[in-house]
Coordinates of C-alpha atoms in Angstrom, one line a residue:
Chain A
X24 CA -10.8 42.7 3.6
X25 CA -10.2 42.2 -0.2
X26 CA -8.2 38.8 1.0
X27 CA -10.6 37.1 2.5
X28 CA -11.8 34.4 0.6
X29 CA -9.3 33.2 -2.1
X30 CA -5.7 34.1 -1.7
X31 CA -4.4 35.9 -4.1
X32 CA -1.8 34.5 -7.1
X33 CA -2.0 31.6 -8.9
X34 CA -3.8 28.5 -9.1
X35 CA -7.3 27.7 -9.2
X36 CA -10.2 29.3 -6.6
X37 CA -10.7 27.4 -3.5
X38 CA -14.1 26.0 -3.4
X39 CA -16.2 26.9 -0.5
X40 CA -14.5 25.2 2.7
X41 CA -12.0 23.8 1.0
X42 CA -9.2 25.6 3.6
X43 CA -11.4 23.8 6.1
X44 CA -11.0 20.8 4.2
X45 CA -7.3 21.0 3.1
X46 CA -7.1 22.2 7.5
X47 CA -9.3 18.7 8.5
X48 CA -6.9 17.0 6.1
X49 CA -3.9 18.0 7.4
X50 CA -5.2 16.7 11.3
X51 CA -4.6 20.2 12.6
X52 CA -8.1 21.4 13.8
X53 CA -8.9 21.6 17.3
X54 CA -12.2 21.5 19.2
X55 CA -15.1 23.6 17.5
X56 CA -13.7 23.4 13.8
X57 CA -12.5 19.8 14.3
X58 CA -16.4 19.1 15.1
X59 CA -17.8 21.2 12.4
X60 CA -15.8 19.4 10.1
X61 CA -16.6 15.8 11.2
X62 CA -20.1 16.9 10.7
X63 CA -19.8 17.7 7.7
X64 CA -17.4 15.0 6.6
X65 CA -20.5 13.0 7.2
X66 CA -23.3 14.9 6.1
X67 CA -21.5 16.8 3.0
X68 CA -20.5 14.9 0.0
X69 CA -19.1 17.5 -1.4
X70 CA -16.6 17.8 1.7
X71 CA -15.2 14.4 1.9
X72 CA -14.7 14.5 -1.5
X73 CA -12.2 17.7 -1.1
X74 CA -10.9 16.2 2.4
X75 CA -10.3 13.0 0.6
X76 CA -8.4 14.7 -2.1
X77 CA -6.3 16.5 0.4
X78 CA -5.5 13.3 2.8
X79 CA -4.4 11.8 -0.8
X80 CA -1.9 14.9 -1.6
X81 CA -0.6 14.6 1.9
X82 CA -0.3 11.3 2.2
X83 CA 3.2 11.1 0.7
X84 CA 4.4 12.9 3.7
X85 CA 3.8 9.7 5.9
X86 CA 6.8 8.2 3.5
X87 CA 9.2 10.1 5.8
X88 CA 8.0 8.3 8.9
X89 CA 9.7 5.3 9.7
X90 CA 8.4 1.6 10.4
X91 CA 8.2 0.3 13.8
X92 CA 6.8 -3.1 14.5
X93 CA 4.2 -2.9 16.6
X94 CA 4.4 -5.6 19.8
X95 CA 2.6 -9.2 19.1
X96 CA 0.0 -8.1 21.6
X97 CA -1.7 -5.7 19.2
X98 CA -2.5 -8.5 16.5
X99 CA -4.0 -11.1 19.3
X100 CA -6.1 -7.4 20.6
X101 CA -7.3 -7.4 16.9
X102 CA -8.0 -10.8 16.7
X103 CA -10.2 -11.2 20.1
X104 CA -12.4 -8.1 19.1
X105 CA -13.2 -9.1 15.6
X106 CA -13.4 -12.9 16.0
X107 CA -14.0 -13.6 19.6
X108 CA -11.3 -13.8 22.4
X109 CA -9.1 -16.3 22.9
X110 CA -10.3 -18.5 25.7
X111 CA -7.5 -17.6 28.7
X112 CA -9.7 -20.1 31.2
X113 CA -8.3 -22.3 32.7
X114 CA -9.1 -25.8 31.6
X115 CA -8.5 -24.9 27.6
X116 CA -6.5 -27.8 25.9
X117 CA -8.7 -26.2 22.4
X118 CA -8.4 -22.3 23.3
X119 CA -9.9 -20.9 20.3
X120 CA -7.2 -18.5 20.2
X121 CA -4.6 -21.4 20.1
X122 CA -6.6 -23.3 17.5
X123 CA -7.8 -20.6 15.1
X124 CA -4.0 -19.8 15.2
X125 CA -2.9 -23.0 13.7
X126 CA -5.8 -23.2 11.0
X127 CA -5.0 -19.7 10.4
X128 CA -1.3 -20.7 9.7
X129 CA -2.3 -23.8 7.7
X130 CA -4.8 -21.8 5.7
X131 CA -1.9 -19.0 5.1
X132 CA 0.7 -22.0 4.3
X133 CA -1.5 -23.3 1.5
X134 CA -2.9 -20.2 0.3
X135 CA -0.8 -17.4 0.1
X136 CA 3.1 -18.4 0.5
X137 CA 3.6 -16.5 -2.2
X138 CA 2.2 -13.2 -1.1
X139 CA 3.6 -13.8 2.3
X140 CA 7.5 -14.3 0.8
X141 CA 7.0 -11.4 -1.4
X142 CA 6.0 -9.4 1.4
X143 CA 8.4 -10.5 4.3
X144 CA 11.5 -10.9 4.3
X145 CA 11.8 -12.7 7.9
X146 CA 8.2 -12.9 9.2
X147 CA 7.3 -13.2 13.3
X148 CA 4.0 -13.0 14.5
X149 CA 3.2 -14.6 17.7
X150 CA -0.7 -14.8 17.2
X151 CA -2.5 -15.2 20.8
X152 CA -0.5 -14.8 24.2
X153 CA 2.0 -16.9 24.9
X154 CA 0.5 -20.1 27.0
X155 CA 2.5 -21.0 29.8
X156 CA 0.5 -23.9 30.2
X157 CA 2.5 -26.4 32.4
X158 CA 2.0 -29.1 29.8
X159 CA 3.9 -27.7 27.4
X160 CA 1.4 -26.0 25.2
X161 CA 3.1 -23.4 23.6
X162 CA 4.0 -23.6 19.7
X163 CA 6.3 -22.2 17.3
X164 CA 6.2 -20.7 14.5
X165 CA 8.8 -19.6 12.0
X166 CA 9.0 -18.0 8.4
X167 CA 12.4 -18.8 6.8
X168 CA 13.5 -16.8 3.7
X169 CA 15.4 -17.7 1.4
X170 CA 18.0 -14.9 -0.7
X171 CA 17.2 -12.9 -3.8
X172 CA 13.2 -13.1 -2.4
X173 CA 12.9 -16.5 -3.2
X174 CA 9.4 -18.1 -2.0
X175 CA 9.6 -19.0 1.9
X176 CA 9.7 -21.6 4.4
X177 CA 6.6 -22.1 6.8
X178 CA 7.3 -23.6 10.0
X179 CA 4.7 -24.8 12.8
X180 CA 6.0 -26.0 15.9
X181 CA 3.6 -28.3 18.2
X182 CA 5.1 -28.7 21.6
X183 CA 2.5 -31.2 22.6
X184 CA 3.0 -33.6 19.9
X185 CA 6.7 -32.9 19.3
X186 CA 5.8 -32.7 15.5
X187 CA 7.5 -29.8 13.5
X188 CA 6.2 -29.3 10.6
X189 CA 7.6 -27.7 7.5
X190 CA 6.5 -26.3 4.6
X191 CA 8.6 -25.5 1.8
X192 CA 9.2 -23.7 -0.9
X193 CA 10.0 -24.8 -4.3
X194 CA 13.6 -25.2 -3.9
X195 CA 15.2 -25.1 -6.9
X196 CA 19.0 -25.9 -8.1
X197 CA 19.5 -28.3 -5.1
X198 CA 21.4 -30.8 -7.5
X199 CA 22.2 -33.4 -5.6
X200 CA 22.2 -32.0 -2.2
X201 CA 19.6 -32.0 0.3
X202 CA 17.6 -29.5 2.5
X203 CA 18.6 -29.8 6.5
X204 CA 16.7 -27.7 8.7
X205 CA 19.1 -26.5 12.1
X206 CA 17.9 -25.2 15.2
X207 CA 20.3 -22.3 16.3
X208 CA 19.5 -21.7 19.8
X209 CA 21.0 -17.8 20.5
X210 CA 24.8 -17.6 20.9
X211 CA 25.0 -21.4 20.6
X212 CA 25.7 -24.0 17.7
X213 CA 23.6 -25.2 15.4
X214 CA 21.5 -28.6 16.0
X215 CA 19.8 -30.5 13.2
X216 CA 16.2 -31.1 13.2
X217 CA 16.2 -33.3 10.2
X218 CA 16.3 -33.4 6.5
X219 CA 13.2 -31.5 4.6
X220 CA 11.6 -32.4 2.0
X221 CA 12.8 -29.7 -1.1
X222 CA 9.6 -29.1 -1.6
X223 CA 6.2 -29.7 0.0
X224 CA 5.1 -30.6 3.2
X225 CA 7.7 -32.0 5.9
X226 CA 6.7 -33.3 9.5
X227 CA 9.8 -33.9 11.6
X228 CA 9.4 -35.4 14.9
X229 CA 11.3 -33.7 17.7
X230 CA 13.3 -35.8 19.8
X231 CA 12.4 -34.6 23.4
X232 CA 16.2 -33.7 24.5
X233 CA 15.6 -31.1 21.4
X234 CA 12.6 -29.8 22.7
X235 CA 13.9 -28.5 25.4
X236 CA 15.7 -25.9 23.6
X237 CA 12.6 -24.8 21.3
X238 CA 12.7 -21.3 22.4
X239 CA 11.6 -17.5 21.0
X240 CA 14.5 -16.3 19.4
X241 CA 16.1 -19.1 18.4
X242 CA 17.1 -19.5 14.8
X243 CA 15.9 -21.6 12.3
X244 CA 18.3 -22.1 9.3
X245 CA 18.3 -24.3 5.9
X246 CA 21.1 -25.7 4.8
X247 CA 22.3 -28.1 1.6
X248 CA 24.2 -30.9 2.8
X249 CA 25.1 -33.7 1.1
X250 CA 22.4 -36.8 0.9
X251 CA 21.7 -38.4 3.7
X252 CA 22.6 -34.6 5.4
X253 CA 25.6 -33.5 6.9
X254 CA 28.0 -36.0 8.0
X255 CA 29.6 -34.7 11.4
X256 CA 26.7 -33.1 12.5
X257 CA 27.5 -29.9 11.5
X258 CA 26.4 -27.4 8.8
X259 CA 28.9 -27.6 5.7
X260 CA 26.4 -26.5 2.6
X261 CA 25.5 -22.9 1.8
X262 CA 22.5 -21.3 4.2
X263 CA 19.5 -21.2 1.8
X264 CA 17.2 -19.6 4.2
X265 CA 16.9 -18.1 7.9
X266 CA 14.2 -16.9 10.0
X267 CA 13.1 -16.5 13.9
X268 CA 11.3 -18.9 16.2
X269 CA 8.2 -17.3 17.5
X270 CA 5.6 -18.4 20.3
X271 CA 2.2 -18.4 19.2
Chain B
X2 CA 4.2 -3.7 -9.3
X3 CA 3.9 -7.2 -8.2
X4 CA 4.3 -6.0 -4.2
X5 CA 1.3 -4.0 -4.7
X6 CA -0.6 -5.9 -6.5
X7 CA -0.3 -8.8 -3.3
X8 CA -1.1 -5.8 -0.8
X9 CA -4.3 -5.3 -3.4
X10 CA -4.8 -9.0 -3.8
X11 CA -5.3 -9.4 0.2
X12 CA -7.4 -5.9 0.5
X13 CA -9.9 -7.5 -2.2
X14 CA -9.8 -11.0 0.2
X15 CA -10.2 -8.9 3.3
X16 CA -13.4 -7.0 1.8
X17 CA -14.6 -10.8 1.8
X18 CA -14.1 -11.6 5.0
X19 CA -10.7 -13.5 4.5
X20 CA -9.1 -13.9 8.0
X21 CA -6.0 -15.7 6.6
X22 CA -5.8 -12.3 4.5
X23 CA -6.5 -9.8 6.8
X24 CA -2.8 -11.8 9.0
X25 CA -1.3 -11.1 6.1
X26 CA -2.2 -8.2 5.4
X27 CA -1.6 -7.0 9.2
X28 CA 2.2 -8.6 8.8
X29 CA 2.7 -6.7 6.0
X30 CA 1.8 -3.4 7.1
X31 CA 1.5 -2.7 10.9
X32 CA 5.3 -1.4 11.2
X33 CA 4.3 1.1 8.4
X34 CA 0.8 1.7 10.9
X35 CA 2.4 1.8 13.6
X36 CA 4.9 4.1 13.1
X37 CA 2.4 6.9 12.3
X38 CA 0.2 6.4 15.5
X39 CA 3.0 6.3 17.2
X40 CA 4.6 9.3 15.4
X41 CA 1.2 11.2 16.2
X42 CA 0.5 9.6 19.7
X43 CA 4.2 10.2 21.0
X44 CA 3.0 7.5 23.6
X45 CA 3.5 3.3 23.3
X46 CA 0.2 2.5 24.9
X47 CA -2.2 5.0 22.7
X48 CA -0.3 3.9 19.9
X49 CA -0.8 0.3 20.4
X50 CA -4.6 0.7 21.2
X51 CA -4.9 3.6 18.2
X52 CA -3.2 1.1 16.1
X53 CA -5.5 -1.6 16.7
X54 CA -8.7 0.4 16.2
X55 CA -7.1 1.2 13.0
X56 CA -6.9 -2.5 11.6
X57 CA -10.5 -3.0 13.0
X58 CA -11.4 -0.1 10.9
X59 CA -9.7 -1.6 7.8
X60 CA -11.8 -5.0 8.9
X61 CA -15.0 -3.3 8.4
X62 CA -14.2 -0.8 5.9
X63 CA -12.1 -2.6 3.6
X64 CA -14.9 -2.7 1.3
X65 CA -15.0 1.3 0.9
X66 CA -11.3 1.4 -0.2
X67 CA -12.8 0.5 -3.8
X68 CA -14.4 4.2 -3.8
X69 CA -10.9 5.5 -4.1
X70 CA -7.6 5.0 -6.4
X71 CA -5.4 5.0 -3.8
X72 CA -2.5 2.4 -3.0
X73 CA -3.6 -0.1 -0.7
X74 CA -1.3 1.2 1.6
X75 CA -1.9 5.1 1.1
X76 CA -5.6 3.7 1.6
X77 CA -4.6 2.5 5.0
X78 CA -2.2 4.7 6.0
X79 CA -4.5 7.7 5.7
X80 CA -7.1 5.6 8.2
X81 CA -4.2 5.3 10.6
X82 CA -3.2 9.1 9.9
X83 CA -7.0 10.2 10.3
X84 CA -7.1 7.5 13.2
X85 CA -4.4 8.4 15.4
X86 CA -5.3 12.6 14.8
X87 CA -8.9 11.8 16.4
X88 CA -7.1 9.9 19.4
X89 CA -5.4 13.0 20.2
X90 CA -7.8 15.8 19.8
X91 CA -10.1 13.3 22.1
X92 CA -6.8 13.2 24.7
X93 CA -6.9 15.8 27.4
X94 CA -4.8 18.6 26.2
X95 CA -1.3 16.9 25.8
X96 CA 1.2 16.9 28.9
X97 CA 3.5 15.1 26.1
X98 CA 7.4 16.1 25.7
X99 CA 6.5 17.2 22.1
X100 CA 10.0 17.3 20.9
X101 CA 11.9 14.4 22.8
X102 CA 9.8 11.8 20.6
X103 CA 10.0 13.4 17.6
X104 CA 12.9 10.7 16.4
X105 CA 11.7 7.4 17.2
X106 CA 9.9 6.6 14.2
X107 CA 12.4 7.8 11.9
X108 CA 15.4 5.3 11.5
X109 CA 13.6 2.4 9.7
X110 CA 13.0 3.3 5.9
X111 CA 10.0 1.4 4.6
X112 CA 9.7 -1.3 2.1
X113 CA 9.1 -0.4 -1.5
X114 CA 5.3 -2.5 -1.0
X115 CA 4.6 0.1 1.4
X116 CA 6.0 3.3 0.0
X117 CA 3.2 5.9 -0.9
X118 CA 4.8 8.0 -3.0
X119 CA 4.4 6.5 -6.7
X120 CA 6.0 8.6 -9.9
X121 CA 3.4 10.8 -9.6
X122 CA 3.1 12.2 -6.8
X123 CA 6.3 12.3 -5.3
X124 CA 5.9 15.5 -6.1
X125 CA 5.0 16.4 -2.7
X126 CA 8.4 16.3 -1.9
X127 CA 9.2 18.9 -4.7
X128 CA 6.6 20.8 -3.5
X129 CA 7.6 21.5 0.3
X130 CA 11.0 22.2 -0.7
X131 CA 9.7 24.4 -2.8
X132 CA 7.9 26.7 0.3
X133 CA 9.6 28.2 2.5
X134 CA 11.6 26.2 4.9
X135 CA 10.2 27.3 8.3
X136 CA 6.9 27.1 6.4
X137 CA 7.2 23.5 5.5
X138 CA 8.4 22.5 9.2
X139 CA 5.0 24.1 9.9
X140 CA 3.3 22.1 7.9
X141 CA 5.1 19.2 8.5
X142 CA 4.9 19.6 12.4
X143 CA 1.0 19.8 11.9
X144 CA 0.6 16.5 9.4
X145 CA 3.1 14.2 11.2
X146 CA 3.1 15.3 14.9
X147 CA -0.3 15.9 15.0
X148 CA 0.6 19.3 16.7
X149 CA -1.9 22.1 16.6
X150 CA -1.4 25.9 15.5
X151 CA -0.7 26.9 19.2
X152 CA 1.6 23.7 19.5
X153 CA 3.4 24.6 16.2
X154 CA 3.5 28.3 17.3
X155 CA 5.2 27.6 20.9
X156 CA 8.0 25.1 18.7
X157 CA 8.9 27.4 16.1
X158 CA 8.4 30.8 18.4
X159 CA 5.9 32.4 16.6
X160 CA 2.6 34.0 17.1
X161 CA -0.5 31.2 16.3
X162 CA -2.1 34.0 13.6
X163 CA 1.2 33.8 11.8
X164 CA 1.2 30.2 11.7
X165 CA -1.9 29.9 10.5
X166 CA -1.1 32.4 8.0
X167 CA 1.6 30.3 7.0
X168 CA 0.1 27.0 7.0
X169 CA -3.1 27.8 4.9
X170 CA -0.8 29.4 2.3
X171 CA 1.2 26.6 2.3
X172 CA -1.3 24.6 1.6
X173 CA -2.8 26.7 -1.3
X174 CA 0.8 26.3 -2.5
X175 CA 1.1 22.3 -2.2
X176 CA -2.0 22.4 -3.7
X177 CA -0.9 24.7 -7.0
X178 CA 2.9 22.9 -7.2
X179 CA 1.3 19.1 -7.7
X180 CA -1.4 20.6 -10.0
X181 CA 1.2 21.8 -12.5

């Protein structure tokens, strides 16, 4: 029974429970010792200490396990049960859900476009369920990238007021051409919304034969055209930016 | 690194209650989240609620990943790790297809902000190559499936004392190898 309590060869001793530790750690306890560990990862300082160092050692591991986007519903879950669920009743013009979506997008426009571009490369969220509210309440939203992780391009989308607003990024070595924001509805060509402002805030207003075709999925795209933007209609400058229409 | 210092920058917001923040912060990291729940959880629906209870967790305890010198996103991705383990051992005893999921999660590298591994300890990789092969597949069946010594034992055909034999040495060894 010489082995025991510390393996032989090299390395330092274990400390008392650190195998249960390094075992908690590693997620691979079952029933009894997976209870007498939680108890004393809560009453034991000395224990989460050691199961702390070990998550930290393992953690690399979780490199090897790919990304998967997890599906819009989860964020407006997390939402509701931290700040209050969205109001699905029936007379909501002002759901909370809807409105703390749009403050939440203004706030993020203003405050942290730079974090956001650094961190996405094309962002969609859809925050709240989709509102299939027959007058037309469902919004857009789209983040549009530019190349070489440039800052981005916030879009909001109001259906109910037809307004689409834009917010831009600093865009830089336009020269003498202009910014023109294109709808791409899928497998279809592209139709202009409007010329943008190169930087700052834009607010287009959305003819109602375009709104028709506001859908998820569609493309946005910036491209430079010459002033006054491009002359038949259709796209002739470089793409400066892309990115997803999302309902929120 | 500027990525990390954003993913830091939002944490610190979170901790005071920063909604915008916490979006952000849940745009920037819930494909990295979700892949481990769902890596763990083998099933869509228990990953979807595990992942959620995760970023509720980070809500509230965002203020507690201070105590530690972690990357923000080691930080949360050992919450979802720890997170998605307790859903299963709280499951009944798994009628899951242990192997047929296995690959899912595997085809989308992640994004340098939410890499773990820094210089220093990408040494974990050095170190499982360094064990045994069959060993490390132990190990590695345990820390990203979630699978326990019996479920291990069954998948690699080999008696559960053996595994565990295998797996607490292993460990010992990790442990040894990044402490050189």
């Amino acid at each position: 029974m010489s082995r025991s309590k510390n393996k032989k060869g090299s390395g330092p001793p274990e400390r008392p429970n650190e195998q249960l530790a390094s075992e908690y750690a590693l997620g691979i306890l079952t029933n009894n010792e997976k209870n007498r560990a939680d108890a004393l990862f809560v009453n034991d300082p000395s224990f989460r200490l050691m199961v702390e160092e070990w998550q930290e050692r393992l953690a690399p591991m979780l490199d090897e396990v790919g990304e998967v986007p997890a599906p819009e519903k989860v964020w407006s879950e997390v939402e509701s049960q931290l700040f209050g669920a969205p109001d699905t009743g029936t007379s909501a013009s002002k759901s909370p859900g809807f409105w703390s979506s749009l403050v939440f997008w203004r706030r993020l426009s203003f405050t942290s476009i730079a974090a956001v571009a650094i961190l996405f490369s094309i962002v969609a969220l859809r925050v709240g369920e989709p509102q299939f509210d027959p007058r037309g309440r469902l919004s857009f939203f789209a983040a549009l990238n530019l190349a070489e992780n440039k800052p981005t391009f916030l879009v909001q989308m109001d259906m109910n007021s037809g307004v689409l607003n834009i917010q831009a990024a600093n865009l830089t070595n336009v020269e003498s051409r202009v910014p023109e924001l294109w709808l791409i509805p899928e497998g279809e060509a592209p139709l202009s919304l409007g010329i943008i402002f190169a930087d700052g805030n834009t607010a287009l207003n959305i003819t109602r034969s375009l709104l028709s075709v506001f859908k998820s999925g569609a493309t946005l795209a910036i491209s430079l055209e010459p002033a006054g933007g491009a002359p038949d209609g259709k796209p002739t400058g470089p793409i400066v930016a892309t990115g997803l229409l999302q309902a929120i | 690194m500027h990525s990390d210092d954003t993913l830091e920058q939002l944490l610190a917001r979170v901790q005071l209650g920063d909604r915008a923040a916490f979006a952000s912060l849940y745009l920037a990291t819930n494909a990295k989240l979700f892949g481990i729940c769902l890596r763990i959880l083998k099933q869509r629906p228990l990953a979807e609620e595990a992942l959620q209870e995760v970023y509720v967790k980070i809500w509230y305890k965002a203020d507690s990943y201070y105590q530690n010198r972690s990357k923000p996103i080691t930080w949360m991705a050992r919450v979802a790790h720890n997170h998605a383990i307790d859903r299963l051992r709280t499951q009944k005893p798994a009628t899951i297809e242990l192997d047929k999921v296995m690959d899912i999660a595997d085809k989308n590298p992640s994004p340098e902000q939410n890499t773990i591994a820094g210089d220093q300890n990408r040494k974990l990789a050095d170190c499982l190559d360094e064990l045994n092969e069959i060993h490390a597949r132990a190990v590695k069946l345990a820390y990203l499936d979630g699978y326990t010594y019996e479920e291990i034992g069954a998948n690699i055909s080999t008696p559960v004392n053996t595994v565990k034999t295998w797996v607490r040495r292993s460990l010992l060894k990790l442990k040894d190898c990044m402490n050189r």
